[in-house]
Short mmCIF file of C-alpha atoms and ligand atoms in Angstrom, two decimals:
data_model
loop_
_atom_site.label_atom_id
_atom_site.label_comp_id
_atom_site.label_asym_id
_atom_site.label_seq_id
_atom_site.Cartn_x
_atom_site.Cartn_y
_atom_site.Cartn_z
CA UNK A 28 -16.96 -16.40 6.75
CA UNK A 29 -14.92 -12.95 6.16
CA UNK A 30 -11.98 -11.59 5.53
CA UNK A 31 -10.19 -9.70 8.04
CA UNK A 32 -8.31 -6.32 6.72
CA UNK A 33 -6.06 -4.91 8.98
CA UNK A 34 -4.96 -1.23 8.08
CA UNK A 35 -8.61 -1.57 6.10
CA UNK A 36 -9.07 2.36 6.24
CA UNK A 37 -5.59 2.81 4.64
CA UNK A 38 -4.67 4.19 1.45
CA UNK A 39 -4.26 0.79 -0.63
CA UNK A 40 -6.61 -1.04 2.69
CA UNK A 41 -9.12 0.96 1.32
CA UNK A 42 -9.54 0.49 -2.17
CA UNK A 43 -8.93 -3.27 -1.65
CA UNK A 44 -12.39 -3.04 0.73
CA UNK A 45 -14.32 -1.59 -1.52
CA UNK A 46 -13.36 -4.23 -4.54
CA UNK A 47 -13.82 -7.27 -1.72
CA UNK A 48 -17.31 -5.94 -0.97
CA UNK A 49 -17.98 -5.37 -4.69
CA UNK A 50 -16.73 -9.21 -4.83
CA UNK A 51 -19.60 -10.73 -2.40
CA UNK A 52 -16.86 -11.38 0.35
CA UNK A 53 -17.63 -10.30 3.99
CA UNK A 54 -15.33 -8.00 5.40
CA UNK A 55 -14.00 -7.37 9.11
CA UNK A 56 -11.70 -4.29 9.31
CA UNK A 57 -9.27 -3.99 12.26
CA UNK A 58 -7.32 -0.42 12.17
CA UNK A 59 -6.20 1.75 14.90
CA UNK A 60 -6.70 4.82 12.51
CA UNK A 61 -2.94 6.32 13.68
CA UNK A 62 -2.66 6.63 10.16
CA UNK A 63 -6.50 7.02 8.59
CA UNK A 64 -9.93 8.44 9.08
CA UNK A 65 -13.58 6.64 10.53
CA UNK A 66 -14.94 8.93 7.36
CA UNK A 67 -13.24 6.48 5.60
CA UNK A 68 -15.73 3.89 6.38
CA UNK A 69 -18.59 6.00 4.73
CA UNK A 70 -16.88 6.55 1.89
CA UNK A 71 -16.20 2.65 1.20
CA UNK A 72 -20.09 2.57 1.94
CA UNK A 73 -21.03 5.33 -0.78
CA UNK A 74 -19.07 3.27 -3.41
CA UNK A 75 -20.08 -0.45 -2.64
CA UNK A 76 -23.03 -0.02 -1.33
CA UNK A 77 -22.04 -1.59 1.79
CA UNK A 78 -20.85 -0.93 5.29
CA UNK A 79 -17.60 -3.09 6.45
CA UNK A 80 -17.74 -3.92 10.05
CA UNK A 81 -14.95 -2.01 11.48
CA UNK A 82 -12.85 -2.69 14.99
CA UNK A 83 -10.92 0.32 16.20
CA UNK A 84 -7.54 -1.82 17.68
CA UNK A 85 -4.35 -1.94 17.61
CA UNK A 86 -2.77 -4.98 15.77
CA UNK A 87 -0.10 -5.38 18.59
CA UNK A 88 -3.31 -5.54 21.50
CA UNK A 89 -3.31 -9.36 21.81
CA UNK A 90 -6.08 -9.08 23.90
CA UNK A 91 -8.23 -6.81 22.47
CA UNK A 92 -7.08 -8.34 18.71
CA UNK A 93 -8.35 -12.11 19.93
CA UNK A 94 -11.62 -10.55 20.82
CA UNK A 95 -12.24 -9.95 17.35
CA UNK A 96 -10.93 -13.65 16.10
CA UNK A 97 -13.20 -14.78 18.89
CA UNK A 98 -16.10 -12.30 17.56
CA UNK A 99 -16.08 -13.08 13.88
CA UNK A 100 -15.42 -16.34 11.77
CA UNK A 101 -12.35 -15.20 9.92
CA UNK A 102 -11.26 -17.50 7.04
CA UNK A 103 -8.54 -14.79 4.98
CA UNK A 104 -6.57 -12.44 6.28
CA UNK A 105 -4.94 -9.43 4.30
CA UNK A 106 -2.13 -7.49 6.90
CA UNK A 107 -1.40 -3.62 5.68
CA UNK A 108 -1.23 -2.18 9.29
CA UNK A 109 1.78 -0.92 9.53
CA UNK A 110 3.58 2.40 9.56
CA UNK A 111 4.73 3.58 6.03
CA UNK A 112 6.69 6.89 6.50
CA UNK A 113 10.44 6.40 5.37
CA UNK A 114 11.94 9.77 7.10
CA UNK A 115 9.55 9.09 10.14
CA UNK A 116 11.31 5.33 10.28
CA UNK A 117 14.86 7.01 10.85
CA UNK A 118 14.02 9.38 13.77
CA UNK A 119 11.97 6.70 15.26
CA UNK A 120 13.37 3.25 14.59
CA UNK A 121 12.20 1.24 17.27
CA UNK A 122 8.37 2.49 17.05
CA UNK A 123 8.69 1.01 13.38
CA UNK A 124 9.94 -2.60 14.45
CA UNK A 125 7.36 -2.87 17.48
CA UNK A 126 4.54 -1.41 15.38
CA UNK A 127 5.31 -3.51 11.93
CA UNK A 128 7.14 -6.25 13.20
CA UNK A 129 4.87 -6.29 16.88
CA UNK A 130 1.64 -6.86 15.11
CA UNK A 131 2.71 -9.46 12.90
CA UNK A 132 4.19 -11.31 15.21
CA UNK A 133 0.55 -11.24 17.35
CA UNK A 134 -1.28 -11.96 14.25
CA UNK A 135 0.53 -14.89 13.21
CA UNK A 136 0.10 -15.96 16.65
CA UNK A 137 -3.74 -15.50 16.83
CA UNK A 138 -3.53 -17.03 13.19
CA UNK A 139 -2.27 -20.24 14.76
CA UNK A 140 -4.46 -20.07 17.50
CA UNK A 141 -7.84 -19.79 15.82
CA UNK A 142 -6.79 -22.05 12.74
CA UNK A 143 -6.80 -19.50 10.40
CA UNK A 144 -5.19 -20.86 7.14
CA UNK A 145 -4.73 -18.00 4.62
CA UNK A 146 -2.52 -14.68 4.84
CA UNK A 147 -2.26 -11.53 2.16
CA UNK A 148 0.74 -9.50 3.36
CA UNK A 149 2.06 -6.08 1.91
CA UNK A 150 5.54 -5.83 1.71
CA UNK A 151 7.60 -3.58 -0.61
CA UNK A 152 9.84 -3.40 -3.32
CA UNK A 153 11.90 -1.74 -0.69
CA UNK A 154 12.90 -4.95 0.48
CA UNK A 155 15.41 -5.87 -2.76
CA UNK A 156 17.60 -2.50 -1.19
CA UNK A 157 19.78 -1.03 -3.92
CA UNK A 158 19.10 -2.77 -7.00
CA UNK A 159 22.34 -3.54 -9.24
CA UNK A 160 20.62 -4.31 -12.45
CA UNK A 161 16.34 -4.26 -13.46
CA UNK A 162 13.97 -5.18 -14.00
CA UNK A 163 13.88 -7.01 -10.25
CA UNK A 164 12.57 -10.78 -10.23
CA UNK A 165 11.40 -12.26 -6.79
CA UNK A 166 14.66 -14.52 -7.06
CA UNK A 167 16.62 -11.48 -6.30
CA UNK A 168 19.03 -10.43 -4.00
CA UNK A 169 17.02 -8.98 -0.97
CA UNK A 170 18.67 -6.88 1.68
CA UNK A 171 20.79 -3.79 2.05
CA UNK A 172 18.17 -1.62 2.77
CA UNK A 173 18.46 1.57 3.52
CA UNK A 174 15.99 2.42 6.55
CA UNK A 175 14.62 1.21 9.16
CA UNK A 176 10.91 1.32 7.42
CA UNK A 177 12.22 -1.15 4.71
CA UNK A 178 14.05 -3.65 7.11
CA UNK A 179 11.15 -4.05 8.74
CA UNK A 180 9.36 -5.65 5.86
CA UNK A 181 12.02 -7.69 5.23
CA UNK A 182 12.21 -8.89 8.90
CA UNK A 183 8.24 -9.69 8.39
CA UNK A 184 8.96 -11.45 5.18
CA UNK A 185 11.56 -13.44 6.89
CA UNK A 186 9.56 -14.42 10.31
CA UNK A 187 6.44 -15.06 7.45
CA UNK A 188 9.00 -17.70 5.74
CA UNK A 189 9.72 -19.52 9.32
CA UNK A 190 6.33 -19.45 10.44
CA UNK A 191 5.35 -21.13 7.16
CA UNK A 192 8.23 -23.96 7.34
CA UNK A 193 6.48 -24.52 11.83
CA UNK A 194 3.22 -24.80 10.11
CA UNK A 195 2.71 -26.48 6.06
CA UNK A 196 -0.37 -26.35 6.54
CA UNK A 197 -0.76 -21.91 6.39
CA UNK A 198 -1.05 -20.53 2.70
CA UNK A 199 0.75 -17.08 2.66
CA UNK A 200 1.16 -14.73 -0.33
CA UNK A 201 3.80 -11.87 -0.03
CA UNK A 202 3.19 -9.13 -2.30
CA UNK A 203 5.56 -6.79 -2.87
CA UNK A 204 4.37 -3.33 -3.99
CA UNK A 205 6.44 -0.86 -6.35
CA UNK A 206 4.63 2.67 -6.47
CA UNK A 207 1.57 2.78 -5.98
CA UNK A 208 -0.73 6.20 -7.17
CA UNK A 209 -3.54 7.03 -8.12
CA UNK A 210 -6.91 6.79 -6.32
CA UNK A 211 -10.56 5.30 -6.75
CA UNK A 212 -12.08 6.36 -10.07
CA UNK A 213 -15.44 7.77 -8.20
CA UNK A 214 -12.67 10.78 -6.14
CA UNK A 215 -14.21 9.58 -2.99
CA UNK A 216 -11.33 7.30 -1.86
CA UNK A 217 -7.49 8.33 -2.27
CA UNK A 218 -3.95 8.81 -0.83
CA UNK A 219 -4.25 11.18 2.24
CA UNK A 220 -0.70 12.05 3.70
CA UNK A 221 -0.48 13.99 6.75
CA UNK A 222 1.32 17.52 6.37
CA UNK A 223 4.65 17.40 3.49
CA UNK A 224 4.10 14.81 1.33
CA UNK A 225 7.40 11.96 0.76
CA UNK A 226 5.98 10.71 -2.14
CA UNK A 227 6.35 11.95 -5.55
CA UNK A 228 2.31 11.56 -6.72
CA UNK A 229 0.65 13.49 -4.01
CA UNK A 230 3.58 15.80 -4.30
CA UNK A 231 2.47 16.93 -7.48
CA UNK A 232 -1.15 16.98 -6.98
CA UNK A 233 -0.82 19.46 -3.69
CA UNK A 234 1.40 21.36 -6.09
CA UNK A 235 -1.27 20.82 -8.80
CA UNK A 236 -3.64 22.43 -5.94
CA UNK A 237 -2.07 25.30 -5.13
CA UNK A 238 -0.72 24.13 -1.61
CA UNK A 239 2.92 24.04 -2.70
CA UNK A 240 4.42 26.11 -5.02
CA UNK A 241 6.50 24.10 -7.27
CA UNK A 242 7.97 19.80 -6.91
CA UNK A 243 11.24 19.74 -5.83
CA UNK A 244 12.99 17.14 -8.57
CA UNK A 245 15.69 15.03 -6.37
CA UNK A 246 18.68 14.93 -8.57
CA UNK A 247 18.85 14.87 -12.58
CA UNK A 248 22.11 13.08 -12.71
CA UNK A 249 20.64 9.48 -12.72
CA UNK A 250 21.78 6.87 -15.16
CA UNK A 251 18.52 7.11 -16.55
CA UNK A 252 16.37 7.99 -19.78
CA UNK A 253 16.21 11.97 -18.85
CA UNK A 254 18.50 12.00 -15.72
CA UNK A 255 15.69 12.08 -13.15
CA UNK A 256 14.57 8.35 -10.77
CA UNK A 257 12.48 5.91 -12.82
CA UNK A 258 10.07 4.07 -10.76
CA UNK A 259 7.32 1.51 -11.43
CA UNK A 260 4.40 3.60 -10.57
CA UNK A 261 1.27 1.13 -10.34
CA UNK A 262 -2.75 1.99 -9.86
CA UNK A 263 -4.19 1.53 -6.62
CA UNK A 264 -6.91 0.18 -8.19
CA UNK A 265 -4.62 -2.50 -10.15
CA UNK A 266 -2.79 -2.79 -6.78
CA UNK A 267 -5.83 -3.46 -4.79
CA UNK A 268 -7.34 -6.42 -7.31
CA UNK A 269 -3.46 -7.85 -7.57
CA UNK A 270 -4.90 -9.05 -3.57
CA UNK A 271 -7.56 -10.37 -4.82
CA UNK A 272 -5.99 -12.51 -7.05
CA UNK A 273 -3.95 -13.45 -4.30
CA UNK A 274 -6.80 -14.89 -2.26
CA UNK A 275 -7.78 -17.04 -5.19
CA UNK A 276 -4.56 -18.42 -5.18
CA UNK A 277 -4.34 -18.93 -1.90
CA UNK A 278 -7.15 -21.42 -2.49
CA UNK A 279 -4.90 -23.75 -4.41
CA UNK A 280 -3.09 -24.01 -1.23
CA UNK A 281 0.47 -23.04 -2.53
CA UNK A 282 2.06 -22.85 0.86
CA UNK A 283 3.98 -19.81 0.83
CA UNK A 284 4.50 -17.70 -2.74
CA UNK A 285 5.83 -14.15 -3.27
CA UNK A 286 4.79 -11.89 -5.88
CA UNK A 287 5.92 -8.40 -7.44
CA UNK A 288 2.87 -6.51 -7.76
CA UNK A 289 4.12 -3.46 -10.37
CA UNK A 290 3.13 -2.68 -14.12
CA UNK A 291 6.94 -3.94 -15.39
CA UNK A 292 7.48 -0.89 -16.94
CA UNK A 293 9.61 2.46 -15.59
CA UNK A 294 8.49 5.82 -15.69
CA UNK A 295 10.85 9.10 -14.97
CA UNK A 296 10.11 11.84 -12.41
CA UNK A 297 9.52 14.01 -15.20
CA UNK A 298 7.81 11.86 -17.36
CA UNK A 299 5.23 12.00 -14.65
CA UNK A 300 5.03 14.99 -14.36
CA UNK A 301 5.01 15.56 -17.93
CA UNK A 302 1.62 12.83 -18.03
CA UNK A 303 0.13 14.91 -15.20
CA UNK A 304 0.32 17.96 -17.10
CA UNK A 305 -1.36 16.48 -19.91
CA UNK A 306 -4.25 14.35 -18.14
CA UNK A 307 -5.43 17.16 -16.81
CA UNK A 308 -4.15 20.45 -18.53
CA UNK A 309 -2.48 21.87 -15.41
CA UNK A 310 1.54 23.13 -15.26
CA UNK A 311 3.31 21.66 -12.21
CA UNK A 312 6.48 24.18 -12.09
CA UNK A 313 9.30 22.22 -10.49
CA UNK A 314 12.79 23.42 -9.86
CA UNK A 315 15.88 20.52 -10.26
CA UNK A 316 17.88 19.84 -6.52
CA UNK A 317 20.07 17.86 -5.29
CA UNK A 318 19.68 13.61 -4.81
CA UNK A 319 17.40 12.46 -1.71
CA UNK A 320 19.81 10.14 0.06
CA UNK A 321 18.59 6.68 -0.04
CA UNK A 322 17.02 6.90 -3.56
CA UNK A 323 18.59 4.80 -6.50
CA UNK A 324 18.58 5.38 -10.25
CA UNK A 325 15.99 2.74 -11.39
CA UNK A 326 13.33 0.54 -9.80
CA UNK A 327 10.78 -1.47 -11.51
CA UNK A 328 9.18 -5.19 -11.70
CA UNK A 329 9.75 -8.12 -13.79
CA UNK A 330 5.94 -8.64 -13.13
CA UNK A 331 5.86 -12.14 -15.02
CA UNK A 332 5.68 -14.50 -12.26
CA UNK A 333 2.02 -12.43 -11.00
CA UNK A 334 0.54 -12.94 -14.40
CA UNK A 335 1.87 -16.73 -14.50
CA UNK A 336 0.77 -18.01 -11.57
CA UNK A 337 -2.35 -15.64 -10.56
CA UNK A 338 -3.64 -13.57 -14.18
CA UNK A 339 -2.74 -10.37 -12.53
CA UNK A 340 -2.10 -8.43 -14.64
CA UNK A 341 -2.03 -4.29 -14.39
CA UNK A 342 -5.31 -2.09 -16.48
CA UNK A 343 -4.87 1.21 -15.86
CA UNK A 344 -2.05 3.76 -17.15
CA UNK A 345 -0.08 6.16 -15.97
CA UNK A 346 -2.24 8.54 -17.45
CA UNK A 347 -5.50 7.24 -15.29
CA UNK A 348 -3.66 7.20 -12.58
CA UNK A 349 -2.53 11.40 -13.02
CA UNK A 350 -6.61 11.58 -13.48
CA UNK A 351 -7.73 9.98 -10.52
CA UNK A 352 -5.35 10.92 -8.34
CA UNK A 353 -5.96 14.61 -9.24
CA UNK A 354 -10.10 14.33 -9.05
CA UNK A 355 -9.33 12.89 -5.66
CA UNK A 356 -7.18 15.85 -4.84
CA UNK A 357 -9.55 18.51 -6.33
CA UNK A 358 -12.39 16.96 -4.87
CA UNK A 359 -10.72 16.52 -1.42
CA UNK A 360 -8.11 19.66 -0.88
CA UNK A 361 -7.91 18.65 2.50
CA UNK A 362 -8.16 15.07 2.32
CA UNK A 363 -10.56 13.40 4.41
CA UNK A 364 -10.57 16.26 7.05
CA UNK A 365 -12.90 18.29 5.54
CA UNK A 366 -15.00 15.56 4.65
CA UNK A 367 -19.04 16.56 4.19
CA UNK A 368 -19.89 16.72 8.18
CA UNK A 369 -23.34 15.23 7.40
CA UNK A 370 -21.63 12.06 6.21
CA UNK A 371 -21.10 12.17 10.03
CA UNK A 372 -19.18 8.76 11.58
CA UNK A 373 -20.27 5.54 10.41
CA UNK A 374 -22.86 4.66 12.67
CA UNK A 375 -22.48 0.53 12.56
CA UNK A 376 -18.69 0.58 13.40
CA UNK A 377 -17.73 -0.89 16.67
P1 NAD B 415 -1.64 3.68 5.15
O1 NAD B 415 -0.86 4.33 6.22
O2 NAD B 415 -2.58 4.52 4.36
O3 NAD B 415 -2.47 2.44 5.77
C1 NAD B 415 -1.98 1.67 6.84
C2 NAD B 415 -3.09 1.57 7.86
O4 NAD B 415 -2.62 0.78 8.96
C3 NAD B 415 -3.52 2.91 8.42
O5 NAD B 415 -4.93 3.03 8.32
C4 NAD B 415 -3.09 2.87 9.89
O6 NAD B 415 -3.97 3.58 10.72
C5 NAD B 415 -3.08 1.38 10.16
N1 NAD B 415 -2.19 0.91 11.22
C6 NAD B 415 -0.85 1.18 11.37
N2 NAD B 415 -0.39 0.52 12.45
C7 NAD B 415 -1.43 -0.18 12.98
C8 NAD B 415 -1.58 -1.04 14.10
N3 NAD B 415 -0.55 -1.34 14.91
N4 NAD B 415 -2.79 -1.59 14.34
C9 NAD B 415 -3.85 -1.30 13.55
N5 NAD B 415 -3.77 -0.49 12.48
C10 NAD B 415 -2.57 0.07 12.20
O7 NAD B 415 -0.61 2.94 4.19
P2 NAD B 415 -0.86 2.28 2.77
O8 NAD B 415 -0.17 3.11 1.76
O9 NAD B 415 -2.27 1.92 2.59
O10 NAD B 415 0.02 0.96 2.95
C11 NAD B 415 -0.53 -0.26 3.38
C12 NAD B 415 0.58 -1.26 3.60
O11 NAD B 415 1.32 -1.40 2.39
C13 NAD B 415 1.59 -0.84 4.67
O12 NAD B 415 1.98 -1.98 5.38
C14 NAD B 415 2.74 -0.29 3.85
O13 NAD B 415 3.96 -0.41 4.53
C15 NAD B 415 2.70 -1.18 2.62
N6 NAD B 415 3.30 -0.54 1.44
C16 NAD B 415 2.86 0.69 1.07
C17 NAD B 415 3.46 1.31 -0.03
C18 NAD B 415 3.03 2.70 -0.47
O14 NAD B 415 3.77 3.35 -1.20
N7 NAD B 415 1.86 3.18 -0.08
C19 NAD B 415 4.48 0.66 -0.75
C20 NAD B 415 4.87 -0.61 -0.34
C21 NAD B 415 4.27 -1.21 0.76
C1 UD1 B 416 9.88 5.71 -1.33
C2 UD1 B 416 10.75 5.07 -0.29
C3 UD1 B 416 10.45 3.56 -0.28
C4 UD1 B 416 8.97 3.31 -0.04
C5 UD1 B 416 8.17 4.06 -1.10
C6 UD1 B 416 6.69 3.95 -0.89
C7 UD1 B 416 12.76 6.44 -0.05
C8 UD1 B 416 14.22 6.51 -0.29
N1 UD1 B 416 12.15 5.35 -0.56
O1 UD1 B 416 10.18 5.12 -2.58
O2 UD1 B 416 11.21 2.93 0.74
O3 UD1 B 416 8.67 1.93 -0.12
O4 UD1 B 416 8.51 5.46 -1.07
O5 UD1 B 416 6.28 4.61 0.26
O6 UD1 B 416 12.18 7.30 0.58
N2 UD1 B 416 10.84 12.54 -5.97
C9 UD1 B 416 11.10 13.85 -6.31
N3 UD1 B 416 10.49 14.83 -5.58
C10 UD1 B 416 9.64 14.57 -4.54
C11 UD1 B 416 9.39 13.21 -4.20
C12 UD1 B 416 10.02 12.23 -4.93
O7 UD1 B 416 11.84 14.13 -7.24
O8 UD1 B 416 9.14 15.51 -3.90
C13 UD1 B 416 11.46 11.48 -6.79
C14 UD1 B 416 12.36 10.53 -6.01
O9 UD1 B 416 13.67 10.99 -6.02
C15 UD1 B 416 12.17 9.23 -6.82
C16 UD1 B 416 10.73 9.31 -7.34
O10 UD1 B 416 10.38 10.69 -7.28
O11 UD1 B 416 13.04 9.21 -7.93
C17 UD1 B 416 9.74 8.52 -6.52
O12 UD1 B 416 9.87 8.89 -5.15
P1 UD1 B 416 8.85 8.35 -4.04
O13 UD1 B 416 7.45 8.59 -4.49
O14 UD1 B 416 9.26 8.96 -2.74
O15 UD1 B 416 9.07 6.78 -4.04
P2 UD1 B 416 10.42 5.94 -3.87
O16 UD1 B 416 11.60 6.79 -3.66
O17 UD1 B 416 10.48 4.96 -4.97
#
């Protein structure tokens, strides 16, 4: 009886491993590592104490994706594979609606097929497009959004909605994330983005690490506390048990729910940096530009409904989450690629 992770050696895939081994539960990763690292694997071993089994395929490979429904006796299922970049999403468009869309179309199929009741799925805050009031309830508008990346979440959530009305009898839980930072409290696990960051967190921390020289603040012009975005920036960790939670509900056999998984409270650019600076006593020089197109004043969760009908409920603060995700940067300059090479490749991966 396992779970199957797909995207499992992913940022938030990750840290949701480690908590599910932690847990007792059996786990079956499926990842085509586009977007991650085998090391990975290791370094979920070094924290839990145990080895995931691991299947390097693609989500959208029916046939090589059945073999591993065939191979395993999956009962869960928790679907992060997908591709995340929002700039990467506008130059390539139709790579992000076979990719995300693709493999959840095949996994709902293989779902069906093998009778397997329960589905986790990450989907974003992205999908409620630009927001005309906060803090956003799951009864909101959705729509409008403004790239490709976030449509295709929305398109998932909406195929996950019909597949759920052709068959009562599947429990699915759509989460939608706000922003997620920080990294594993043990520095071994964390947010590895391949060369210029998009994302404000590891932003700062390759700042904080001498590998940029100073942030680049989009815009301080908002309609907002000190000018600069507010978003609702939410540990990985916090992020990671919020699916948890979501499994145990899925045992009640709700049918299909949806979730905001976010602290409920908004944080400025520059109150984050300001809370970096002070977790751990380094200056991140920044320099104000102009807006990022696409970005809105204010984002961030009415996170009620979570807490009502699961107990999730967020831990950690922003301030843990400026530690962690800075001793994962200082312990890792480089991410995972130069990982120790005597932690060599996980040697019971298939
Ligand atoms: P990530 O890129 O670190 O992890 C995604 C994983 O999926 C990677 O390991 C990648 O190799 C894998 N993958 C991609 N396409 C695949 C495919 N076709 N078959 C098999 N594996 C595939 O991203 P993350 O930050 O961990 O995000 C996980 C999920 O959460 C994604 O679906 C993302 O869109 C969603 N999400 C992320 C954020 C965020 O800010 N990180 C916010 C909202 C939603
Ligand atoms: C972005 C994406 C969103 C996606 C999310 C998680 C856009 C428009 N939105 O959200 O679709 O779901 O990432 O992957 O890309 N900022 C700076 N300097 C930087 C980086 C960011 O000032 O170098 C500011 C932004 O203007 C924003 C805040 O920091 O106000 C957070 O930005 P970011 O981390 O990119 O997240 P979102 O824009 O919320």
């Amino acid at each position: 009886m396992s779970i199957l992770v797909t995207g499992g050696t992913g940022f938030i895939g990750s840290h949701t491993v480690v908590q599910l081994l932690e847990k007792g539960y059996d786990v079956v990763i499926v990842d085509n590592l586009v977007n991650s690292k085998k090391l990975v694997l290791n370094r979920i071993q070094q924290i839990s104490g145990k080895m995931p089994k691991f299947y390097e395929v693609d989500c959208c490979d029916e046939e090589k994706f059945r073999k591993v429904f065939e191979a395993e006796k999956i009962t869960d299922v928790i679907h992060f594979a997908g591709l995340k970049s929002v700039a990467e999403s506008v130059q390539k468009p139709d790579l992000y609606f076979s990719n995300n869309v693709g493999s959840s179309k095949v996994l709902m199929k293989l779902m069906k097929e093998f009778g397997v009741k329960n589905l986790v799925f990450s989907s974003s805050a992205t999908v409620y497009g630009v927001p005309d009031h906060v803090p956003l309830k799951e009864t909101d508008n959705v729509g409008g959004c403004t790239n490709p990346y976030g449509q295709t979440k929305l398109d998932i959530e909406y195929l996950l909605k019909d597949f759920s009305k052709e068959n009562p009898d599947m429990n699915i839980a759509i989460l939608r994330y706000f922003n997620p930072i920080g990294a594993h409290p043990s520095g071994l696990i964390g947010e590895d983005p391949q060369g210029i960051p998009n994302n404000l967190m590891p932003y700062i921390t390759q700042v904080a690490v001498g590998k940029r020289d100073h942030l680049n603040v989009y815009g301080n012009d908002y309609k907002t506390v000190d000018g600069t975005g507010v978003r609702d920036y939410i540990h990985v960790v916090d992020l990671a048990r919020g699916h948890l939670c979501a499994l145990k509900k899925l045992e009640q056999k709700p049918g299909l729910v949806v979730y905001n998984l976010g602290t409920g409270k908004g944080t400025s650019v520059l109150e984050l940096v300001s809370a970096f600076e002070k977790a751990n006593f380094i200056h991140i020089p920044y320099v104000i530009c102009d807006r990022r197109p696409g970005d809105v004043d204010e984002n961030y969760a009415d996170s009620s409904l979570a807490y009502e009908e699961m107990g999730f409920k967020t831990q950690l603060t922003i301030f843990d989450a400026c530690r962690d995700s800075w001793n994962w940067q200082s312990n890792n300059p480089n991410g995972y690629d130069e990982g120790d090479s005597n932690e060599g490749v996980c040697s019971k991966s298939k």
